[in-house]
XYZ file of C-alpha atoms in Angstrom:
657
model
C 7.803 13.506 -145.773
C 7.314 10.888 -143.033
C 7.201 7.212 -143.848
C 3.561 7.118 -142.725
C 2.558 9.859 -145.158
C 4.496 8.195 -147.977
C 2.912 4.783 -147.356
C -0.549 6.292 -147.179
C -0.014 8.062 -150.496
C 1.180 4.782 -152.029
C -1.965 3.102 -150.704
C -4.089 5.833 -152.288
C -2.288 5.394 -155.628
C -2.936 1.641 -155.399
C -6.657 2.217 -154.963
C -6.699 4.664 -157.886
C -4.888 2.149 -160.106
C -7.322 -0.655 -159.270
C -10.318 1.623 -159.877
C -8.917 2.689 -163.272
C -8.326 -0.937 -164.336
C -11.836 -1.849 -163.217
C -13.399 1.009 -165.179
C -11.474 -0.002 -168.316
C -12.815 -3.535 -167.857
C -16.344 -2.201 -167.361
C -16.207 0.063 -170.418
C -14.944 -2.723 -172.680
C -17.487 -5.269 -171.385
C -20.325 -2.842 -171.993
C -19.099 -1.976 -175.522
C -18.683 -5.708 -176.294
C -22.229 -6.446 -175.071
C -20.892 -8.726 -172.340
C -22.387 -6.672 -169.535
C -25.456 -7.551 -167.484
C -27.202 -6.331 -164.349
C -25.293 -8.684 -162.042
C -21.849 -7.758 -163.362
C -22.669 -4.051 -163.285
C -23.682 -4.441 -159.657
C -20.442 -6.241 -158.823
C -18.370 -3.565 -160.523
C -20.378 -0.802 -158.862
C -19.880 -2.432 -155.467
C -16.137 -2.789 -156.030
C -15.760 0.822 -157.213
C -17.798 2.082 -154.255
C -15.583 0.075 -151.916
C -12.510 1.768 -153.386
C -14.034 5.252 -153.493
C -15.593 5.190 -150.025
C -12.687 3.387 -148.372
C -11.693 5.117 -145.150
C -8.836 4.437 -142.804
C -9.625 5.650 -139.306
C -7.197 6.181 -136.433
C -8.590 6.877 -132.964
C -6.525 8.654 -130.319
C -7.675 7.744 -126.816
C -6.259 9.204 -123.602
C -7.059 10.941 -120.371
C -6.682 14.715 -120.548
C -3.197 16.255 -120.370
C -1.505 13.218 -121.908
C -0.492 15.138 -125.050
C -3.032 13.510 -127.344
C -3.748 16.578 -129.489
C -0.046 17.372 -129.626
C 0.650 13.868 -130.946
C -1.954 14.360 -133.702
C -0.314 17.675 -134.590
C 3.138 16.081 -134.682
C 2.177 13.104 -136.849
C -0.208 14.724 -139.330
C -0.072 18.522 -139.281
C 3.562 19.565 -138.766
C 3.710 20.741 -142.402
C 1.508 23.699 -141.447
C 4.413 25.098 -139.435
C 2.469 25.384 -136.187
C -0.124 23.607 -134.088
C -3.478 23.147 -135.782
C -5.276 21.383 -132.944
C -5.269 23.362 -129.687
C -2.721 21.859 -127.324
C -2.154 23.158 -123.821
C -2.238 22.058 -120.203
C -5.640 20.779 -119.118
C -8.504 19.805 -121.392
C -8.393 21.058 -124.972
C -10.755 18.508 -126.574
C -14.135 18.502 -124.844
C -16.197 16.413 -127.270
C -15.500 13.557 -129.710
C -14.002 15.102 -132.827
C -13.689 13.573 -136.291
C -11.216 15.088 -138.725
C -12.033 14.046 -142.289
C -12.721 15.301 -145.787
C -16.100 15.174 -147.492
C -16.171 16.837 -150.911
C -19.927 17.423 -150.601
C -19.299 19.968 -147.813
C -17.195 23.136 -147.818
C -14.260 23.425 -145.432
C -15.948 23.872 -142.072
C -16.403 22.682 -138.514
C -19.806 21.131 -137.819
C -20.795 21.152 -134.165
C -23.654 19.171 -132.631
C -25.160 20.994 -129.619
C -24.949 19.183 -126.281
C -28.722 19.682 -125.873
C -29.316 16.842 -128.357
C -28.301 14.397 -125.611
C -31.735 15.008 -124.088
C -33.328 13.414 -127.164
C -33.521 9.730 -128.080
C -31.484 10.032 -131.297
C -27.855 8.982 -131.384
C -25.044 11.050 -132.866
C -25.161 8.853 -135.981
C -28.863 9.632 -136.392
C -28.108 13.343 -136.334
C -25.425 13.147 -139.020
C -28.097 13.295 -141.693
C -29.994 16.147 -139.991
C -27.909 19.075 -141.253
C -30.173 21.752 -139.763
C -29.348 20.651 -136.202
C -25.622 21.324 -136.498
C -23.868 24.625 -135.938
C -21.571 25.183 -138.918
C -18.474 27.381 -138.711
C -16.482 28.207 -141.861
C -12.848 27.109 -141.909
C -10.384 29.379 -143.687
C -7.745 26.876 -144.810
C -5.577 29.677 -146.208
C -4.888 30.960 -142.700
C -3.277 28.652 -140.138
C -4.050 31.188 -137.403
C -7.663 31.271 -138.504
C -7.814 27.461 -138.500
C -6.326 27.309 -135.016
C -8.871 29.833 -133.771
C -11.721 27.864 -135.337
C -10.476 24.622 -133.781
C -10.692 26.222 -130.347
C -14.476 26.100 -130.674
C -14.284 22.358 -129.977
C -13.003 23.064 -126.467
C -15.787 25.471 -125.473
C -17.717 24.688 -122.287
C -20.658 26.124 -120.411
C -22.150 25.980 -116.933
C -25.571 24.374 -116.496
C -27.726 23.410 -113.499
C -27.108 19.965 -112.047
C -30.574 18.768 -113.109
C -29.844 19.679 -116.728
C -26.523 17.819 -116.634
C -28.358 14.786 -115.192
C -30.826 14.898 -118.075
C -27.910 14.703 -120.487
C -26.376 11.808 -118.551
C -23.335 13.943 -117.694
C -23.670 14.117 -113.908
C -23.560 11.110 -111.598
C -24.846 12.116 -108.173
C -23.646 8.789 -106.741
C -20.049 9.605 -107.624
C -18.411 10.876 -104.400
C -16.248 13.275 -106.412
C -19.174 14.727 -108.371
C -20.024 17.271 -105.670
C -16.598 18.840 -106.035
C -17.502 19.893 -109.589
C -20.586 21.886 -108.488
C -20.087 25.644 -108.090
C -21.747 27.902 -105.534
C -24.683 28.455 -107.889
C -25.393 24.740 -108.134
C -23.988 24.422 -111.633
C -21.529 22.060 -113.306
C -19.288 22.648 -116.294
C -20.027 20.587 -119.396
C -18.965 20.671 -123.027
C -20.918 23.060 -125.223
C -20.923 20.472 -127.987
C -21.800 16.795 -128.185
C -19.790 16.003 -131.323
C -17.591 17.846 -133.808
C -16.789 17.045 -137.436
C -13.900 18.973 -138.953
C -13.980 18.952 -142.746
C -10.955 20.305 -144.583
C -8.874 19.209 -147.587
C -5.681 18.058 -145.915
C -3.890 15.746 -148.414
C -4.187 12.673 -146.176
C -7.802 13.381 -145.264
C -8.634 13.746 -148.967
C -7.182 10.277 -149.511
C -9.555 8.746 -146.970
C -7.824 9.139 -143.599
C -10.177 9.819 -140.669
C -8.702 10.992 -137.361
C -10.800 10.520 -134.231
C -9.851 12.705 -131.264
C -11.545 11.624 -128.040
C -12.248 14.001 -125.124
C -10.770 11.988 -122.277
C -11.379 8.647 -120.630
C -14.434 9.790 -118.679
C -16.271 10.330 -121.972
C -15.638 6.723 -123.034
C -18.185 5.576 -120.485
C -20.762 8.318 -121.087
C -20.753 8.833 -124.867
C -22.300 5.818 -126.632
C -20.971 6.931 -130.036
C -17.421 6.336 -128.801
C -18.102 3.047 -127.045
C -20.332 1.465 -129.682
C -19.094 2.934 -132.934
C -16.022 5.123 -133.311
C -13.497 3.210 -131.179
C -14.584 -0.396 -132.008
C -14.644 0.380 -135.746
C -11.339 2.257 -135.877
C -8.623 0.495 -137.872
C -6.046 1.660 -135.339
C -6.408 2.862 -131.759
C -3.509 4.737 -130.187
C -3.858 4.572 -126.409
C -1.763 7.412 -125.016
C -0.202 7.438 -121.577
C 2.181 9.920 -120.021
C 5.665 8.832 -119.024
C 5.516 10.951 -115.866
C 2.268 9.387 -114.588
C 2.396 5.808 -115.915
C -0.792 3.724 -115.952
C -3.641 4.955 -113.754
C -6.669 2.951 -112.614
C -8.925 4.677 -115.148
C -6.363 3.871 -117.861
C -6.517 0.177 -116.959
C -10.339 0.125 -116.943
C -10.609 1.693 -120.400
C -7.878 -0.537 -121.826
C -9.541 -3.710 -120.554
C -13.149 -2.826 -121.320
C -13.001 -0.667 -124.444
C -9.704 -1.108 -126.262
C -7.774 -4.253 -125.363
C -4.802 -5.735 -127.160
C -5.130 -6.924 -130.733
C -4.611 -5.879 -134.314
C -4.242 -2.127 -134.718
C -4.099 -1.455 -130.964
C -0.963 0.403 -129.885
C 0.180 2.056 -126.659
C 2.067 5.340 -126.817
C 4.080 6.412 -123.788
C 4.229 10.143 -124.380
C 6.231 12.944 -122.728
C 9.506 11.031 -122.408
C 11.191 14.452 -122.563
C 10.132 14.795 -118.909
C 12.837 12.192 -118.214
C 15.529 14.041 -120.114
C 17.811 15.296 -117.362
C 21.129 17.073 -117.879
C 22.278 15.685 -114.538
C 21.889 12.134 -115.826
C 23.877 10.449 -118.535
C 22.115 9.420 -121.779
C 22.509 5.805 -120.648
C 20.710 6.525 -117.358
C 17.913 8.331 -119.188
C 17.572 5.381 -121.544
C 17.374 2.963 -118.608
C 14.675 5.042 -116.956
C 12.580 5.107 -120.133
C 13.064 1.350 -120.579
C 11.903 0.690 -117.004
C 8.760 2.738 -117.609
C 8.069 0.881 -120.876
C 8.478 -2.465 -119.058
C 6.139 -1.365 -116.293
C 3.445 -0.239 -118.756
C 3.740 -3.429 -120.801
C 3.448 -5.623 -117.720
C 0.462 -3.712 -116.356
C -1.449 -3.859 -119.635
C -0.412 -7.409 -120.502
C 1.554 -6.465 -123.617
C 4.925 -7.202 -125.119
C 7.342 -4.316 -124.618
C 7.617 -3.943 -128.397
C 3.965 -2.826 -128.444
C 4.695 0.204 -126.257
C 6.156 3.184 -128.105
C 7.910 5.852 -125.999
C 7.804 9.270 -127.702
C 7.883 12.977 -127.111
C 5.150 14.414 -129.302
C 6.050 17.986 -128.399
C 9.744 17.607 -129.254
C 8.858 15.660 -132.398
C 6.603 18.510 -133.540
C 9.316 21.090 -132.803
C 11.919 18.982 -134.596
C 9.747 18.771 -137.717
C 8.741 22.444 -137.783
C 12.258 23.782 -137.086
C 14.005 21.241 -139.269
C 16.022 19.704 -136.426
C 16.633 16.038 -137.383
C 18.554 15.246 -134.183
C 15.696 16.460 -131.990
C 13.186 14.593 -134.136
C 15.196 11.400 -133.834
C 15.540 11.880 -130.073
C 11.759 12.289 -129.803
C 11.360 8.739 -131.235
C 8.336 9.931 -133.199
C 9.610 8.392 -136.475
C 9.627 4.937 -134.830
C 5.910 5.279 -134.028
C 5.139 6.549 -137.535
C 7.056 3.641 -139.067
C 5.114 1.188 -136.900
C 1.812 2.697 -138.026
C 2.786 2.580 -141.691
C 4.167 -0.945 -141.331
C 1.211 -2.451 -139.472
C -1.819 -0.366 -140.313
C -1.703 0.376 -144.020
C -0.689 -3.087 -145.346
C -3.342 -4.702 -143.140
C -5.986 -2.319 -144.468
C -4.914 -2.935 -148.071
C -5.052 -6.704 -147.557
C -8.632 -6.419 -146.274
C -9.774 -4.337 -149.249
C -7.849 -6.530 -151.670
C -9.372 -9.753 -150.363
C -12.868 -8.258 -150.679
C -12.147 -7.068 -154.216
C -10.706 -10.415 -155.273
C -13.995 -12.084 -154.374
C -16.030 -9.582 -156.409
C -13.658 -9.586 -159.377
C -13.272 -13.366 -159.406
C -17.062 -13.784 -159.629
C -17.151 -11.104 -162.317
C -14.444 -12.601 -164.521
C -15.758 -16.167 -164.185
C -19.172 -14.961 -165.381
C -17.686 -13.026 -168.291
C -15.487 -15.950 -169.348
C -18.468 -18.301 -169.147
C -20.530 -15.984 -171.335
C -17.664 -15.637 -173.803
C -17.240 -19.418 -173.863
C -20.952 -19.855 -174.587
C -20.716 -17.421 -177.518
C -17.634 -19.122 -178.952
C -19.052 -22.619 -178.477
C -22.274 -21.641 -180.235
C -20.357 -20.229 -183.197
C -18.160 -23.332 -183.348
C -21.211 -25.611 -183.321
C -22.825 -23.514 -186.021
C -19.633 -23.665 -188.089
C -19.402 -27.427 -187.661
C -22.987 -27.816 -188.788
C -22.450 -25.650 -191.851
C -19.228 -27.391 -192.867
C -20.903 -30.760 -192.460
C -23.405 -29.690 -195.127
C -20.781 -29.503 -197.854
C -21.811 -31.940 -200.580
C -24.960 -32.997 -198.680
C -28.393 -33.209 -200.316
C -31.505 -31.380 -199.225
C -32.897 -34.305 -197.213
C -29.928 -34.227 -194.850
C -30.301 -30.492 -194.491
C -33.988 -30.994 -193.648
C -33.005 -33.568 -191.027
C -30.644 -31.072 -189.403
C -33.377 -28.461 -189.352
C -35.664 -30.926 -187.559
C -32.920 -31.689 -185.030
C -32.496 -27.996 -184.222
C -36.272 -27.663 -183.980
C -36.389 -30.519 -181.426
C -33.610 -28.839 -179.448
C -35.570 -25.580 -179.499
C -38.751 -27.285 -178.259
C -36.872 -28.954 -175.412
C -35.416 -25.581 -174.478
C -38.862 -23.969 -174.560
C -40.152 -26.702 -172.200
C -37.374 -25.845 -169.773
C -38.374 -22.198 -169.974
C -41.926 -23.127 -168.978
C -40.555 -24.895 -165.904
C -38.474 -21.803 -165.184
C -41.696 -19.792 -164.949
C -42.730 -21.980 -162.025
C -39.356 -21.350 -160.407
C -39.891 -17.615 -160.819
C -43.191 -17.848 -158.919
C -41.496 -19.679 -156.033
C -38.674 -17.131 -156.217
C -41.159 -14.261 -155.835
C -42.845 -15.949 -152.864
C -39.567 -16.618 -151.069
C -38.344 -13.092 -151.822
C -41.410 -11.620 -150.152
C -40.804 -13.937 -147.185
C -37.285 -12.565 -146.719
C -38.610 -9.069 -146.012
C -41.392 -10.288 -143.720
C -38.871 -10.663 -140.887
C -36.283 -8.197 -142.198
C -38.620 -5.233 -142.614
C -37.757 -1.929 -140.953
C -41.303 -1.489 -139.676
C -41.008 -4.652 -137.579
C -37.649 -3.522 -136.162
C -38.963 -0.068 -135.262
C -41.842 -1.695 -133.392
C -39.380 -3.835 -131.409
C -37.355 -0.710 -130.545
C -40.512 1.066 -129.362
C -41.570 -1.856 -127.151
C -38.081 -2.130 -125.637
C -37.992 1.591 -124.808
C -41.402 1.335 -123.130
C -40.278 -1.647 -121.050
C -37.087 0.145 -119.983
C -38.988 3.280 -119.029
C -41.393 1.225 -116.939
C -38.676 -0.622 -115.032
C -36.493 0.655 -112.242
C -34.661 -2.604 -111.648
C -31.539 -3.926 -113.317
C -33.212 -7.231 -114.177
C -35.970 -5.407 -116.051
C -33.489 -3.351 -118.073
C -31.364 -6.368 -118.896
C -34.313 -8.541 -119.839
C -35.750 -5.873 -122.159
C -32.428 -5.378 -123.956
C -31.784 -9.131 -124.141
C -35.204 -9.717 -125.709
C -34.490 -6.972 -128.239
C -31.212 -8.554 -129.328
C -32.716 -12.064 -129.347
C -35.567 -10.893 -131.574
C -33.173 -9.125 -133.945
C -31.060 -12.264 -134.260
C -34.144 -14.437 -134.749
C -35.458 -12.206 -137.541
C -32.090 -12.236 -139.304
C -31.944 -16.018 -138.959
C -35.446 -16.471 -140.445
C -34.626 -14.155 -143.356
C -31.351 -16.009 -143.831
C -33.199 -19.312 -144.119
C -35.264 -17.829 -146.958
C -32.175 -16.552 -148.802
C -30.589 -19.997 -148.353
C -33.691 -21.591 -149.946
C -33.450 -19.186 -152.853
C -29.726 -19.943 -153.293
C -30.361 -23.686 -153.254
C -33.231 -23.389 -155.746
C -31.159 -21.211 -158.104
C -28.171 -23.577 -157.857
C -30.396 -26.477 -158.972
C -31.814 -24.399 -161.840
C -28.331 -23.273 -162.950
C -27.123 -26.875 -162.896
C -30.183 -28.046 -164.865
C -29.680 -25.567 -167.703
C -25.931 -26.241 -167.759
C -26.417 -30.023 -167.971
C -29.428 -30.202 -170.293
C -28.661 -27.324 -172.649
C -24.914 -26.811 -172.349
C -25.093 -23.293 -170.933
C -21.766 -22.194 -169.428
C -23.073 -21.230 -165.994
C -21.090 -21.061 -162.786
C -22.861 -21.206 -159.427
C -25.223 -18.286 -158.703
C -23.983 -15.315 -156.688
C -23.677 -16.369 -153.056
C -25.370 -14.420 -150.278
C -25.459 -14.615 -146.498
C -26.844 -12.530 -143.642
C -24.189 -13.853 -141.241
C -22.288 -10.559 -141.519
C -25.222 -8.699 -139.984
C -25.808 -11.295 -137.290
C -22.163 -10.868 -136.287
C -22.563 -7.091 -136.253
C -25.537 -7.388 -133.888
C -23.523 -9.740 -131.675
C -20.677 -7.194 -131.442
C -23.127 -4.433 -130.483
C -24.700 -6.632 -127.805
C -21.279 -7.507 -126.392
C -20.394 -3.812 -126.120
C -23.603 -3.106 -124.224
C -23.081 -5.971 -121.776
C -19.474 -4.926 -121.263
C -20.669 -1.461 -120.295
C -23.452 -2.505 -117.922
C -22.820 -6.185 -117.201
C -21.595 -5.554 -113.659
C -24.389 -3.148 -112.708
C -26.348 -4.714 -109.844
C -28.579 -1.789 -108.927
C -29.950 0.846 -111.262
C -29.226 4.302 -109.862
C -31.006 7.402 -111.060
C -27.965 8.644 -112.995
C -27.450 5.235 -114.597
C -31.054 5.043 -115.809
C -30.424 7.996 -118.103
C -27.087 6.593 -119.256
C -28.466 3.114 -119.971
C -31.299 4.633 -121.972
C -28.803 6.751 -123.917
C -26.794 3.652 -124.724
C -29.908 1.808 -125.850
C -30.764 4.717 -128.162
C -27.339 4.342 -129.773
C -27.740 0.562 -129.902
C -31.100 0.943 -131.640
C -29.520 3.315 -134.144
C -26.678 0.884 -134.889
C -29.077 -2.050 -135.277
C -31.291 0.029 -137.589
C -28.249 0.832 -139.733
C -27.369 -2.864 -139.932
C -30.922 -3.868 -140.857
C -31.197 -1.061 -143.395
C -27.986 -2.183 -145.108
C -29.143 -5.810 -144.946
C -32.386 -4.802 -146.671
C -30.458 -3.006 -149.397
C -28.078 -5.909 -149.916
C -30.871 -8.495 -150.046
C -32.865 -6.355 -152.479
C -29.829 -5.892 -154.738
C -29.004 -9.622 -154.599
C -32.557 -10.674 -155.454
C -32.509 -8.388 -158.483
C -29.375 -9.962 -159.939
C -29.211 -13.565 -158.718
C -31.139 -14.717 -161.798
C -29.435 -12.283 -164.177
C -26.606 -14.591 -165.422
C -29.114 -17.386 -166.112
C -31.502 -15.071 -167.926
C -28.645 -13.520 -169.917
C -27.476 -16.924 -171.119
C -31.056 -18.000 -171.862
C -31.460 -14.947 -174.098
C -28.105 -15.684 -175.765
C -28.996 -19.366 -176.258
C -32.379 -18.517 -177.811
C -30.679 -16.071 -180.151
C -28.062 -18.672 -181.106
C -30.721 -21.330 -181.851
C -32.497 -18.845 -184.084
C -29.244 -17.995 -185.874
C -28.507 -21.692 -186.497
C -32.026 -22.248 -187.822
C -31.844 -19.188 -190.079
C -28.455 -20.224 -191.450
C -29.529 -23.753 -192.385
C -32.838 -22.508 -193.804
C -30.976 -20.138 -196.092
C -28.689 -22.956 -197.152
C -31.738 -25.158 -197.733
C -33.251 -22.546 -200.042
C -30.007 -21.715 -201.858
C -27.254 -24.301 -201.502
C -24.901 -21.906 -203.315
C -24.890 -19.600 -200.250
C -23.242 -22.251 -198.035
C -19.627 -21.166 -198.570
C -20.591 -17.543 -198.151
C -22.279 -18.341 -194.848
C -19.315 -20.420 -193.663
C -17.010 -17.512 -194.396
C -19.284 -15.151 -192.470
C -19.364 -17.418 -189.406
C -15.582 -17.897 -189.558
C -15.171 -14.121 -189.444
C -17.439 -14.029 -186.404
C -15.329 -16.751 -184.775
C -12.179 -14.699 -185.346
C -13.835 -11.621 -183.833
C -14.876 -13.589 -180.751
C -11.370 -15.030 -180.386
C -9.942 -11.503 -180.511
C -12.511 -10.421 -177.921
C -11.495 -13.272 -175.649
C -7.841 -12.254 -175.950
C -8.775 -8.685 -175.011
C -10.807 -9.983 -172.077
C -7.818 -11.998 -170.840
C -5.569 -8.936 -171.215
C -7.985 -6.783 -169.204
C -8.162 -9.454 -166.498
C -4.361 -9.494 -166.369
C -4.417 -5.703 -166.069
C -6.815 -6.007 -163.128
C -4.702 -8.714 -161.528
C -1.553 -6.607 -161.817
C -3.319 -3.562 -160.371
C -4.524 -5.553 -157.364
C -1.090 -7.081 -156.814
C -0.111 -10.489 -158.112
C 1.199 -11.631 -154.742
C -2.372 -11.815 -153.474
C -3.415 -14.560 -155.872
C -1.487 -17.491 -154.521
C -3.978 -20.348 -154.291
C -6.870 -18.436 -155.853
C -8.870 -19.235 -158.956
C -8.777 -15.682 -160.278
C -7.180 -16.767 -163.551
C -10.482 -18.080 -164.823
C -9.430 -17.951 -168.494
C -7.053 -20.843 -167.907
C -10.077 -23.097 -167.542
C -11.868 -21.821 -170.642
C -11.793 -24.278 -173.518
C -10.039 -23.119 -176.670
C -12.586 -24.104 -179.236
C -11.341 -24.547 -182.794
C -12.847 -25.883 -185.971
C -10.997 -27.821 -188.662
C -11.065 -26.221 -192.089
């Protein structure tokens, strides 16, 4: 087992442990009647984050760099042979995602290339199951799997005009004519996109492998440029030791990949430098010189370039030859991936979970504190009645009645707040609505279709992005007003009535504004230097806008869902404590009334409330233990400087006997 596989399995076990601790917390809170809509949403969001968590690795290279062989060597050597087709020339003709989705059988889903003539992006088609060609995948037969994988590399010959319509033929490219046969046809991929779904252990744990079809596709397939590569947690940029860095390599590195977290360069095929006529020292020097040259050209440190032989590494693993495997240097690359990729991914998930769980535990501790404080106050009142006459008891009843009236007055004011809340909530969706966005997309497409000049294209797209940002900003102002109003209301009830309320759940649309900014940057990077719109580029720019529109729609759709969910729960903690406080006032009134009617029942009532206090204390201890369980599952080292240990700030109420 490679270090990468081991670390990924450990990461999967970590996620499972956190999810189990969270479910235990959820089950206990629900059984103890400490659950509410807001906390259930937080737990649901955290569990979904753990369940749906994916770790994607994109392999990017020009053809014949050994990209598919490297994927075979790192992930599929246990099958005893190549799973992905790997041979001289092109073996991957369309973007391919290898993943596992339990809702589908083992299969290869293929999106026909003809869909490029439509306005929908690849992402749009992922929900349209009828459009895809589905091939069964017999996972019990490695030969059968290999044969099925070959479907991804199928091509076909089409007329030049058809290839232009798909944005796959650039008549202004001086080399394009060389690809046309005597019948006026060009060879294109038969498929636009492939999704391979099979239960490989790593894929079942959430790994997604993205195999790209060569550098030329980076510039013509919007799904790669705008989605798959930018969102990958790691991008392995593969070069060949015998060719070094080509001009197209440099362009893709600078414009689509770039240095940064999770970006690594693999110098493959170092076995081409193994020469029996040279000493091992001379071979090592030659490899080192090539690494230095690549690092200098790409502006990297030499330590970020990993020389390997994927083919020899695969052979070494399959044949059980540790010396050959070591010589291939594949383990060094795997160790780097496990060392840099997986811990970074876990830290991201952990930091997101800490925020959710901290808010959750603070709310639960506040609610528990309110319950305990109410019981303590009730106990103090009852014990103060020992030896008192009926007039004093009547006075206490009047005092509770005054407190109840004051609370009811606050509830009347809260009704006014609810009306403002409803108005502001409606205002959020006025500028965030999907209907408005779809209209903006339609107008932009019409403007682009009616313009044959670069300035017209750019202006239309710029206006689209500006309008999207403006609408998000206006909706964000409304959510900020709601947050401010709820903060004031929370503070009012905490100050005037002693409710143990923390600040309301925070919310911001900044995440979506940043997403839109990233999409806009990718578009400008692709077409920012275009000075004259050529016929072939018109089609390509429109294809990219279709993908942009799809990405923006996804962002707005998720923003709508998040806003709707937040609006449903932002008042939930306040309303939960209001209900609890009303119930507690009634209990105090009932207790004193019973004592007023029958003074002999006082000691019996005190004993009953003391038992309730003991039960609540035991509940609080269980709550603290469950929080500790959660903290340990997440990893205690991640809590330095945090306020996760909310129970430390909870008062330990006690009543003298």
